[in-house]
PDB file of C-alpha atoms in Angstrom:
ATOM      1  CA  UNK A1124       0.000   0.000   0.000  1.00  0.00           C
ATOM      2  CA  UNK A1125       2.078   3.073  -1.110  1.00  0.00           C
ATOM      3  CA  UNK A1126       5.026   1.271  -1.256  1.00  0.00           C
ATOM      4  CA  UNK A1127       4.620  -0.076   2.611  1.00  0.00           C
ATOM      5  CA  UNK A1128       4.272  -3.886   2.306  1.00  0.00           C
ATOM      6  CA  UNK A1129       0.943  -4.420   3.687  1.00  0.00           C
ATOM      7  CA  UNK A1130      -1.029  -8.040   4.319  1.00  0.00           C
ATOM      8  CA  UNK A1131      -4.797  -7.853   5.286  1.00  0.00           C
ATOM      9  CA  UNK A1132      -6.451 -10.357   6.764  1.00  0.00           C
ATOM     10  CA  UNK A1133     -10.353 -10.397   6.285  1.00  0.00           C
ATOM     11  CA  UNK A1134     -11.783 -11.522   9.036  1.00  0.00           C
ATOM     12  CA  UNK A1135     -15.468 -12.939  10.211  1.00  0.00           C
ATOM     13  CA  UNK A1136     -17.569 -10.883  12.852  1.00  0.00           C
ATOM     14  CA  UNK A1137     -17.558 -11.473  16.520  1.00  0.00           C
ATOM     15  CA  UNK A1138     -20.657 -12.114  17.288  1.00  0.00           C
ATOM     16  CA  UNK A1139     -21.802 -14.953  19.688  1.00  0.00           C
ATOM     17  CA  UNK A1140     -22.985 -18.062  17.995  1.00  0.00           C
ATOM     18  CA  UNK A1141     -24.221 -21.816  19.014  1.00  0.00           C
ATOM     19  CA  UNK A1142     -23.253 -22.690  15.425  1.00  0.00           C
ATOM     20  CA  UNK A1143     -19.745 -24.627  15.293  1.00  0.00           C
ATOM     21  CA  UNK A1144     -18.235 -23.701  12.493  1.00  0.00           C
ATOM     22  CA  UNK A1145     -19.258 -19.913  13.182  1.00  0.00           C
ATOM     23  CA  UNK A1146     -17.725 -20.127  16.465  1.00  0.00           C
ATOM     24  CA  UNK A1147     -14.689 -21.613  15.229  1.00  0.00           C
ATOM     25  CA  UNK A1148     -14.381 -18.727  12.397  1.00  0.00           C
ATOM     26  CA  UNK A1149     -15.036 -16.130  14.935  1.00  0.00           C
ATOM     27  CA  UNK A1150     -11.955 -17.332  16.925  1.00  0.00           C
ATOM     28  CA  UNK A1151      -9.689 -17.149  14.191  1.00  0.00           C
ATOM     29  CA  UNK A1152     -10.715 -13.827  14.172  1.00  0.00           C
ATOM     30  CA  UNK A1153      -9.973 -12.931  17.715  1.00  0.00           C
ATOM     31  CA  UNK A1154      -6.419 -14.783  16.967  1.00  0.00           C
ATOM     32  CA  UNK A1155      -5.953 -12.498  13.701  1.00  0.00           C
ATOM     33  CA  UNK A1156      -6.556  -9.596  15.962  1.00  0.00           C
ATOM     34  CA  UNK A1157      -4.761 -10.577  18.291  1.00  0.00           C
ATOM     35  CA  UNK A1158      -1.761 -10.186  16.005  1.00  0.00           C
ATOM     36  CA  UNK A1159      -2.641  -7.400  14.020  1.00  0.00           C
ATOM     37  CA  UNK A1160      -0.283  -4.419  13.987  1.00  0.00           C
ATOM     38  CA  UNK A1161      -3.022  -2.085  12.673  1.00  0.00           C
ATOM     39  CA  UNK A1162      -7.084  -2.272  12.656  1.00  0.00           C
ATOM     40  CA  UNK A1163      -8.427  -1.488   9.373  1.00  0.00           C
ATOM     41  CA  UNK A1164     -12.159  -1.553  10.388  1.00  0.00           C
ATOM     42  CA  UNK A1165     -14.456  -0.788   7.455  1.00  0.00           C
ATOM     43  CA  UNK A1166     -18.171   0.556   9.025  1.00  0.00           C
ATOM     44  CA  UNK A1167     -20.894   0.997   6.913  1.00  0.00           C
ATOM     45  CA  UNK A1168     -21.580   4.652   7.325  1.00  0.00           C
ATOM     46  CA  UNK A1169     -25.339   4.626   5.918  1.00  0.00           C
ATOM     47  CA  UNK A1170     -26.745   2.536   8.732  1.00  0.00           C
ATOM     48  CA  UNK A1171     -26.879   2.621  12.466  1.00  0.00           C
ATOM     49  CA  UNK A1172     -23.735   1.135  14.413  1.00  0.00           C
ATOM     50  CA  UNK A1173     -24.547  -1.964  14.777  1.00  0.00           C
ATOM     51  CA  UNK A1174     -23.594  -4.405  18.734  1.00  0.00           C
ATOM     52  CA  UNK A1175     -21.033  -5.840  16.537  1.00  0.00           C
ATOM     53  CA  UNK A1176     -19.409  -2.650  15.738  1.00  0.00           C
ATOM     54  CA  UNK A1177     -19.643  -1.245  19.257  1.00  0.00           C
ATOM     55  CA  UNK A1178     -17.507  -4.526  20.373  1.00  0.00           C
ATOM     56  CA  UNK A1179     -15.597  -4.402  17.800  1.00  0.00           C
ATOM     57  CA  UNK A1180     -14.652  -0.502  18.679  1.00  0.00           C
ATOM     58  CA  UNK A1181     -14.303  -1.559  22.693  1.00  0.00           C
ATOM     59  CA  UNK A1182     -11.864  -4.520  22.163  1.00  0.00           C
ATOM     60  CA  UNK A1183      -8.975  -2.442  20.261  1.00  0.00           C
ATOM     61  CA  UNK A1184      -6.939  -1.701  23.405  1.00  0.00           C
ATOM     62  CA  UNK A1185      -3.984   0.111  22.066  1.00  0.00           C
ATOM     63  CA  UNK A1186      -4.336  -1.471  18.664  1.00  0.00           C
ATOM     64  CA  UNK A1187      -3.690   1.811  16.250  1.00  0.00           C
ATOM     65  CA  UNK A1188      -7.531   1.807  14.137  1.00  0.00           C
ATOM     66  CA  UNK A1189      -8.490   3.302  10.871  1.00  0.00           C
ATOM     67  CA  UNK A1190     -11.873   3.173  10.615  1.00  0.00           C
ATOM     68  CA  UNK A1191     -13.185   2.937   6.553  1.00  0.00           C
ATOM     69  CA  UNK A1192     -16.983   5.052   6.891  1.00  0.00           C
ATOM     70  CA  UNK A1193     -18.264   3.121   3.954  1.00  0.00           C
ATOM     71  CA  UNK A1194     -20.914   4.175   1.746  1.00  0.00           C
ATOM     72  CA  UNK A1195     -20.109   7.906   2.264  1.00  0.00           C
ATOM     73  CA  UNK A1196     -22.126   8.636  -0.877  1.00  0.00           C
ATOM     74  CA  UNK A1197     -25.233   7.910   0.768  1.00  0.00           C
ATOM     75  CA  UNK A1198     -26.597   9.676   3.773  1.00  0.00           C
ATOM     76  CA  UNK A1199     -25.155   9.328   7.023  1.00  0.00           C
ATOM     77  CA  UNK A1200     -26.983   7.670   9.951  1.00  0.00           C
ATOM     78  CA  UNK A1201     -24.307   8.694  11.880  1.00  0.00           C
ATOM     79  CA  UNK A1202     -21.033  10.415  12.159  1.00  0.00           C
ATOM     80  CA  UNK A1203     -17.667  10.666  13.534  1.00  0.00           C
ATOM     81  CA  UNK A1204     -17.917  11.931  16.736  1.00  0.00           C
ATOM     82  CA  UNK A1205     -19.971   9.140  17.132  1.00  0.00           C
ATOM     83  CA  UNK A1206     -17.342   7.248  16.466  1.00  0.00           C
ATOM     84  CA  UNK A1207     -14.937   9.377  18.941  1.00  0.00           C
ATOM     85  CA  UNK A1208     -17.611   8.777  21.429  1.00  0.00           C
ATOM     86  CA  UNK A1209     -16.870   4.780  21.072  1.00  0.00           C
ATOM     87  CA  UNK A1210     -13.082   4.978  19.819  1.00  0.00           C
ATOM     88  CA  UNK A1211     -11.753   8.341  20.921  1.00  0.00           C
ATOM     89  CA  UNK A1212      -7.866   7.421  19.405  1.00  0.00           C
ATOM     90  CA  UNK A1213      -9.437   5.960  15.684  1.00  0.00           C
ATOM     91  CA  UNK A1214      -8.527   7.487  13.050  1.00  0.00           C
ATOM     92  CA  UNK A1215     -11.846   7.899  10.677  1.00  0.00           C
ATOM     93  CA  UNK A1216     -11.774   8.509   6.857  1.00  0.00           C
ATOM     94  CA  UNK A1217     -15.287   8.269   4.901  1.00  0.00           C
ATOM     95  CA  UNK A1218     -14.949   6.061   1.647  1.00  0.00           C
ATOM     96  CA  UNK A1219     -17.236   4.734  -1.109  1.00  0.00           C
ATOM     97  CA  UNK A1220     -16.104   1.442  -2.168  1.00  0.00           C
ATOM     98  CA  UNK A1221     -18.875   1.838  -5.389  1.00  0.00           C
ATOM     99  CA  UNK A1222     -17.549   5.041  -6.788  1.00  0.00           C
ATOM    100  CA  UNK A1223     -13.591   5.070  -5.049  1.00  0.00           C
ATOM    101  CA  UNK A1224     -14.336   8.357  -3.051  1.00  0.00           C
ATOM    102  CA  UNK A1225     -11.957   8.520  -0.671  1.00  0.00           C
ATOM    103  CA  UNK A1226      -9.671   4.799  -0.828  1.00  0.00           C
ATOM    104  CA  UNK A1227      -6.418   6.909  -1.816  1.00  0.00           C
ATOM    105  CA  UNK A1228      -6.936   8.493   1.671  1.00  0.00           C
ATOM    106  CA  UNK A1229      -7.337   5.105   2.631  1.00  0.00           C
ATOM    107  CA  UNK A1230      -4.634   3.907   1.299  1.00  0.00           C
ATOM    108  CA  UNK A1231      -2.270   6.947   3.004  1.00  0.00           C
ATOM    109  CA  UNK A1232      -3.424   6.619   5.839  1.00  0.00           C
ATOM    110  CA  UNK A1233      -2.848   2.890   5.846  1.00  0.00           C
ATOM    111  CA  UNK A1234       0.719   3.278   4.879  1.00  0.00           C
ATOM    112  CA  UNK A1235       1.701   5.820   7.730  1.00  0.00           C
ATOM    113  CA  UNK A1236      -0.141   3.819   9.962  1.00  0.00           C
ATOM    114  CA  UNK A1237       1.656   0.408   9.232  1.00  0.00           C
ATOM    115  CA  UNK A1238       4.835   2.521   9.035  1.00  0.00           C
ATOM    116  CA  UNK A1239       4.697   4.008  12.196  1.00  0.00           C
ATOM    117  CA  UNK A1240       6.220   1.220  14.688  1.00  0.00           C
ATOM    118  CA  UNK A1241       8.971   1.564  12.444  1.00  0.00           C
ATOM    119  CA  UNK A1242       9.600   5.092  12.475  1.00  0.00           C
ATOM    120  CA  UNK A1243       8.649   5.547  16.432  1.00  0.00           C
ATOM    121  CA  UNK A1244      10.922   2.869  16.883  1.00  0.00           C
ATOM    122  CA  UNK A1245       8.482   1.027  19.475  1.00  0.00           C
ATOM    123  CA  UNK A1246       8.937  -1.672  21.047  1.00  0.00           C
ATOM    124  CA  UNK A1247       8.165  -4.940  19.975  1.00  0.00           C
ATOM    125  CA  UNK A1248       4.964  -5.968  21.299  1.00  0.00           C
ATOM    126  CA  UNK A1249       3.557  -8.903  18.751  1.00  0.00           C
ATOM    127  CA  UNK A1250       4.851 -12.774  19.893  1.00  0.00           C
ATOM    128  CA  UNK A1251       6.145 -13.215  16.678  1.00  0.00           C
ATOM    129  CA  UNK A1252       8.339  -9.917  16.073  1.00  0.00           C
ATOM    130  CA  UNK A1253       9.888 -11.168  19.484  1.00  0.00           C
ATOM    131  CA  UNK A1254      10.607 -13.996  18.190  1.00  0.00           C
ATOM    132  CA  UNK A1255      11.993 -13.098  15.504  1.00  0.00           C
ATOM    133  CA  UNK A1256      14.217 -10.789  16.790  1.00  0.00           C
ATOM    134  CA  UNK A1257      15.086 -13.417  19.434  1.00  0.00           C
ATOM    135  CA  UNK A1258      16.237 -15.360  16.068  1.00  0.00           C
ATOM    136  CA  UNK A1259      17.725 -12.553  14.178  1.00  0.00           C
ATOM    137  CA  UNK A1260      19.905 -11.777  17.587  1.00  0.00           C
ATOM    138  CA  UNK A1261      21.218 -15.601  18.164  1.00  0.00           C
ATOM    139  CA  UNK A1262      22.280 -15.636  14.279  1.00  0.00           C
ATOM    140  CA  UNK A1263      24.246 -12.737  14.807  1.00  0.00           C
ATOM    141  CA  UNK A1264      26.211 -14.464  17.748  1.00  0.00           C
ATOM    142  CA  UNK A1265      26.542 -17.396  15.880  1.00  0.00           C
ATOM    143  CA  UNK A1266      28.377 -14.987  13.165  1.00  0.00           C
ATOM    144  CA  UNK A1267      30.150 -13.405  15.513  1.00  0.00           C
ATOM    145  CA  UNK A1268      31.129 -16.954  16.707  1.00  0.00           C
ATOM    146  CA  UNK A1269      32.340 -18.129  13.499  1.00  0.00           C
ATOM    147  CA  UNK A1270      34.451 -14.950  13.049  1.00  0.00           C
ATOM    148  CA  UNK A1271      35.836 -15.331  16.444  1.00  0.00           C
ATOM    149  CA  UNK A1272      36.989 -19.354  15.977  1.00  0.00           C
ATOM    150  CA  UNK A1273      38.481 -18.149  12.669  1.00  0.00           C
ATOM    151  CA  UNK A1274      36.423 -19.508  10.080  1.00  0.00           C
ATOM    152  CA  UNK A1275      35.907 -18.232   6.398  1.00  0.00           C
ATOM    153  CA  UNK A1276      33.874 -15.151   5.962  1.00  0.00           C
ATOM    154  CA  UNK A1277      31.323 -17.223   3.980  1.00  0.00           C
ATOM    155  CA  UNK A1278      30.759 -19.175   7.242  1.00  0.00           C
ATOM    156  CA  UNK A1279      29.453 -15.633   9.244  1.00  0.00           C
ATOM    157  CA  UNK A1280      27.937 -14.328   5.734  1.00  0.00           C
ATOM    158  CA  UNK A1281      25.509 -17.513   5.821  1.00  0.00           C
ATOM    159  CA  UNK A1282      24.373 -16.433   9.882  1.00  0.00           C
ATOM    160  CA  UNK A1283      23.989 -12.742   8.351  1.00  0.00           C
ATOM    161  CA  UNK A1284      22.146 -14.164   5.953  1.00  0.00           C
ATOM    162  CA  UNK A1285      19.735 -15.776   8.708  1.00  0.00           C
ATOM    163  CA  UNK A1286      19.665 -12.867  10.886  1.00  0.00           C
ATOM    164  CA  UNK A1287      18.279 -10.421   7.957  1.00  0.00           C
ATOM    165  CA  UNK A1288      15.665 -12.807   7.361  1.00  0.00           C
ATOM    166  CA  UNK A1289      14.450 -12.937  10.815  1.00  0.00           C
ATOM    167  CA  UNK A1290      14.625  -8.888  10.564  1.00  0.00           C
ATOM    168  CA  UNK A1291      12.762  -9.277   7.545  1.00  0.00           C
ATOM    169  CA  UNK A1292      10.120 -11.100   8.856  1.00  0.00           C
ATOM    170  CA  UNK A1293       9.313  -8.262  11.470  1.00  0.00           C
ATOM    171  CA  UNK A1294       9.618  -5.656   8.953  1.00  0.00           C
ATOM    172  CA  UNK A1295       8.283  -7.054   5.767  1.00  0.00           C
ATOM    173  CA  UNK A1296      10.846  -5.888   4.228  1.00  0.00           C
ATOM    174  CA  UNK A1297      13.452  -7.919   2.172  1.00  0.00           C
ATOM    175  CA  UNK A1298      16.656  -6.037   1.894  1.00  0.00           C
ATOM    176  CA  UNK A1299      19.116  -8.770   2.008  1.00  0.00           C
ATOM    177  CA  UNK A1300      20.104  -8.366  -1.271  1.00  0.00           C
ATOM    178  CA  UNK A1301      21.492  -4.871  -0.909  1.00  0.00           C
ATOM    179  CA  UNK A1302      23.255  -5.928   2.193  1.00  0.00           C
ATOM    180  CA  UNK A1303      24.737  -8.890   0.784  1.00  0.00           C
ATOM    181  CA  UNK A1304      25.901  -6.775  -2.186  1.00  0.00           C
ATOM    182  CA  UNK A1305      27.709  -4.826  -0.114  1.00  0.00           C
ATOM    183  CA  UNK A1306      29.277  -7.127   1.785  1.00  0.00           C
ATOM    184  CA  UNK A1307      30.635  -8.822  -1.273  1.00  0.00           C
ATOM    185  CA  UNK A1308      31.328  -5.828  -2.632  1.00  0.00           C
ATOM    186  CA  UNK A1309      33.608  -4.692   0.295  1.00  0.00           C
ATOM    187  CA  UNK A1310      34.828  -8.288   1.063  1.00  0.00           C
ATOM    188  CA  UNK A1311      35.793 -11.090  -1.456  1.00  0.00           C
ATOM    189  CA  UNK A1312      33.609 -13.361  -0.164  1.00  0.00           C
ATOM    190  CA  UNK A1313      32.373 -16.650  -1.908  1.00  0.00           C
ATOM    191  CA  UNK A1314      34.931 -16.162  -4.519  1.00  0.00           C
TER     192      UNK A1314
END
């Protein structure tokens, strides 16, 4: 989304159901929020908020929210500070997915928002950025290791190697190829 690498996961309501295979898809999407970065929450502006929304609004936490006000080119049954009222923090942009009003707002506002952990350097708060940055940090050692008992560059290079994808995996972004340019640019390594 603007250049940000960007993965959405649509996900089914949370609404309380007897049905099995409901239930089961609306705990997948507890899990997927669970591990979400960012909320994109898309509200259909041109009817009432609905229980679902409410809870959906209530269980953010500190989850950063952009909420989509769909249907924006239809009259409003209600507006943003009734959002605020609900979600104080969420950010709220209206849209219309039929004519396009609006999505490259959407998609702007996605980007910063998915870019800022990176640029506010915050901590890592998601199990899986840990660890992977657990990961990325032990194939470093193991680098520094292999430099330390005197073994070829190509030996540390392949740990390096490791240790960017690990990065990669927290940042989504794959830049190992311009840091393993330079380092056989600067070294003469694999040769």
């Amino acid at each position: 989304v603007n250049g940000m690498p960007v993965r959405l996961t649509d996900t089914a309501g949370l609404r309380h159901s007897t049905d099995a295979a409901e239930a089961q898809g609306v705990a997948r999407a507890r899990a997927a929020l669970e591990r979400a970065d960012v909320w994109l929450l898309v509200l259909d502006a041109s009817q009432p908020l609905t229980e679902e929304d409410k809870t959906l609004l209530a269980a953010r936490r500190q989850t950063p929210c952009l909420a989509a006000l769909n249907k924006c080119d239809l009259p409003a049954a209600w507006g943003v500070e009734r959002l605020h009222g609900l979600a104080p923090d969420a950010q709220a942009l209206p849209i219309s997915a039929r004519t396009g009003e609006g999505l490259p707002a959407l998609r702007t506002a996605l980007a910063a928002l998915a870019a800022a952990p990176a640029a506010q350097a915050a901590p890592l708060t998601q199990a899986r950025h840990i660890r992977a940055a657990h990961a990325a940090a032990d194939a470093l050692v193991e680098a520094a290791d292999a430099l330390g008992a005197g073994l070829s560059l190509d030996a540390a290079a392949v740990d390096l190697h490791r240790a960017l994808a690990f990065l990669g995996a927290i940042t989504g972004e794959n830049l190992e190829e311009e840091v393993l340019d330079a380092i056989f640019a600067t070294f003469c390594v694999g040769k």
